[in-house]
Short mmCIF file of C-alpha atoms in Angstrom, two decimals:
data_model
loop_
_atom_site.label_atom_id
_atom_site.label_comp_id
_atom_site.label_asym_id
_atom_site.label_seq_id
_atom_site.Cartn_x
_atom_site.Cartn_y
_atom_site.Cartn_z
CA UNK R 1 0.00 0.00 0.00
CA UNK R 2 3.16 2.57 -0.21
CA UNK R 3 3.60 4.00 -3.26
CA UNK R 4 6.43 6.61 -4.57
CA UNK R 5 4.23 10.00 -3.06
CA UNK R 6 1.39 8.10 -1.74
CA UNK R 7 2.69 7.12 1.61
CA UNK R 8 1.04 6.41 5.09
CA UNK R 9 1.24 7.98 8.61
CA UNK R 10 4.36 8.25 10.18
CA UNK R 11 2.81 6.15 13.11
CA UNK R 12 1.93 2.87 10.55
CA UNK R 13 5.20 3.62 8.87
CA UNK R 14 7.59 3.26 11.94
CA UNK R 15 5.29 0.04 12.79
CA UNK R 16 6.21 -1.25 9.69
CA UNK R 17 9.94 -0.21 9.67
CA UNK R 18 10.07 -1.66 13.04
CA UNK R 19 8.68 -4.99 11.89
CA UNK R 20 12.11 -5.26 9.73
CA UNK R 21 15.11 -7.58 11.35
CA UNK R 22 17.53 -5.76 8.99
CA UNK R 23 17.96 -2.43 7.47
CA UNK R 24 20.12 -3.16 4.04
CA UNK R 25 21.05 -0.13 2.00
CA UNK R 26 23.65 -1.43 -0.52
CA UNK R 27 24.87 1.89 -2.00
CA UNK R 28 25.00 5.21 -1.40
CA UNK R 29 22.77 7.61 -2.90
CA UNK R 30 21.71 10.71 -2.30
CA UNK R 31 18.36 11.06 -0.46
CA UNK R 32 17.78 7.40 0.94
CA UNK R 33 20.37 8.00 3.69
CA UNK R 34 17.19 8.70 5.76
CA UNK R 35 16.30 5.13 6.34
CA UNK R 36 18.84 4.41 8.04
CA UNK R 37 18.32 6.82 10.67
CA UNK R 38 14.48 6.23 10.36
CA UNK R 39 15.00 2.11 10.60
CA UNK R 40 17.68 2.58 13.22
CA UNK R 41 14.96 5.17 15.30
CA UNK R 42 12.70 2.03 15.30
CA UNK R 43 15.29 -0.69 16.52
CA UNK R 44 16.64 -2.40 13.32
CA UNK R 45 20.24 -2.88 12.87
CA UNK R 46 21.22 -1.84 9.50
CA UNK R 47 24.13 -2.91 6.81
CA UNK R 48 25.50 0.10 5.07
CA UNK R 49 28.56 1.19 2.90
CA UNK R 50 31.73 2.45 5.02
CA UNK R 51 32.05 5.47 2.64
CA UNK R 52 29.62 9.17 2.59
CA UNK R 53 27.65 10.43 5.10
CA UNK R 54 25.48 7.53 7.41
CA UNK R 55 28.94 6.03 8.57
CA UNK R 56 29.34 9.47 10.63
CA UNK R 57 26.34 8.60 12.64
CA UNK R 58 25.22 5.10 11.58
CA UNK R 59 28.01 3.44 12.99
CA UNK R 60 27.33 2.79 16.23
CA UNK R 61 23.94 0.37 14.94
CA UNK R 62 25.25 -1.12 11.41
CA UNK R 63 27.78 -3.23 10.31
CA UNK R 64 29.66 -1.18 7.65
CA UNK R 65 30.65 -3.09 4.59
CA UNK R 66 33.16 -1.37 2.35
CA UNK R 67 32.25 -0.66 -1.40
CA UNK R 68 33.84 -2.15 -4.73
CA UNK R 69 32.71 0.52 -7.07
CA UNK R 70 32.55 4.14 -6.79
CA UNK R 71 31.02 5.46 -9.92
CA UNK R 72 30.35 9.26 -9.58
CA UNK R 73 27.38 9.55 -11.70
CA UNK R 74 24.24 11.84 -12.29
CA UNK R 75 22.14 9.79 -9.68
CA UNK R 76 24.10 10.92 -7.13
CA UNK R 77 25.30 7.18 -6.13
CA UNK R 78 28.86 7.01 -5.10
CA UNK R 79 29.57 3.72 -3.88
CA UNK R 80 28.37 0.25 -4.55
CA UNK R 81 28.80 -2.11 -1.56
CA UNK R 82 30.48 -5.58 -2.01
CA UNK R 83 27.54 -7.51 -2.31
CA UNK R 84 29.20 -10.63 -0.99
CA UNK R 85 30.18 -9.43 2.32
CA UNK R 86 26.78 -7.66 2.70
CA UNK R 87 25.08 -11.20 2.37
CA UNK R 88 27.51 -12.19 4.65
CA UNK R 89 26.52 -9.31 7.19
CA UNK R 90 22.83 -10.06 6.97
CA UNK R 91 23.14 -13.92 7.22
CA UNK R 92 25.46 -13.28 10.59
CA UNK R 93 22.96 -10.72 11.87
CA UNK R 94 19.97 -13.19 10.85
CA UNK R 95 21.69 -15.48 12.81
CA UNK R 96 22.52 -13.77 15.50
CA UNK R 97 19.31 -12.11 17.27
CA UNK R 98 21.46 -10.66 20.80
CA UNK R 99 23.18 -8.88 17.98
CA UNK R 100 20.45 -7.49 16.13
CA UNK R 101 18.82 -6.67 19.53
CA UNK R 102 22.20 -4.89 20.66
CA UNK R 103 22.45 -2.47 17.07
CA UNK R 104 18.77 -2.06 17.45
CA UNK R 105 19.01 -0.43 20.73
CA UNK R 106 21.82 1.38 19.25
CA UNK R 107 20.18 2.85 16.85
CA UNK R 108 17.29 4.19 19.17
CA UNK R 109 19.85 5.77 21.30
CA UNK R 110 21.62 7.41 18.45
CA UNK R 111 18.15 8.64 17.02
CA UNK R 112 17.44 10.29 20.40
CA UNK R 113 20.14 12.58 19.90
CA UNK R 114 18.76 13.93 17.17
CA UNK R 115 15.66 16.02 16.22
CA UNK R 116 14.01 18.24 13.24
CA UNK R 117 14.12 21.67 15.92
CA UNK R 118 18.30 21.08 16.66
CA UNK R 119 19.05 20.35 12.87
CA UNK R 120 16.84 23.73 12.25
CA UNK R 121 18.61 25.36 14.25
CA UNK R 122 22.02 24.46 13.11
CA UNK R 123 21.42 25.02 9.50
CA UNK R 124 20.09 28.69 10.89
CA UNK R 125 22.89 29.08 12.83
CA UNK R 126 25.12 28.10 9.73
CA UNK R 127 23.20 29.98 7.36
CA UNK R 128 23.14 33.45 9.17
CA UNK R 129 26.86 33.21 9.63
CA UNK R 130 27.55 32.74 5.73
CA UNK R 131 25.55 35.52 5.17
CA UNK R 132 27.28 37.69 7.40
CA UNK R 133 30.51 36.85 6.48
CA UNK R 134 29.96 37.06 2.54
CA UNK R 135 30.90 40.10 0.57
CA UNK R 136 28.76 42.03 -2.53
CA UNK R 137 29.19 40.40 -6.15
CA UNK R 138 31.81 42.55 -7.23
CA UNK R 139 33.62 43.89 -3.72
CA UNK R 140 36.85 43.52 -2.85
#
């Protein structure tokens, strides 16, 4: 019943996320970063690449499996994982259910750091002091 821009509450959503044993997001591209944040928030360990930005924060809940491509390409994705050791990751972790449960609570803990007011904020914060510090088109 999810469709690209036909989606349901954020309430049936996290149910559904949080139904998941693993969070798998084999490359990294632009945009779908979210999930990982959004699957770790509901308790699911996730298996990401080790390059860009979810291994800044993501770490802590995921097993991070380094990449064997890195095409640079107009859909933003930068690195493809190795697909072998990902299957590996997710048969361990399928396996291994004190380990899930361990990056799961991870991954709630890291969520709780975070939140939509603070990351205002800081891209206000950011903002303003570009603007201040940038001169006229044309000055010297």
């Amino acid at each position: 019943s999810i469709r690209v821009g036909l989606g349901v509450d954020e309430h049936e959503l996290a149910r559904r996320m949080g139904a998941c044993d693993v969070h798998l997001l084999p490359y990294d591209s632009g945009g779908w970063e979210l999930t990982v944040l959004e699957t770790g928030a509901c308790g699911v360990a996730n298996i990401i690449t080790d390059i860009a930005a979810p291994p800044e924060y993501a770490a802590p809940f995921s097993v991070l499996v380094p990449t064997v491509a890195r095409p640079f390409n107009t859909n933003g994705v930068r690195g493809v994982i190795d697909m072998g050791l990902a299957i590996q990751a997710l048969f361990w972790l399928s396996r291994d259910r004190s380990e899930r449960q361990r990056l799961g609570q991870r991954g709630v803990d890291v969520a709780r750091t975070y939140s939509w007011a603070r990351a205002v904020r800081a891209w206000d914060e950011l903002l303003r002091a570009m603007s201040c510090e940038a001169s006229p088109p044309g000055s010297v």
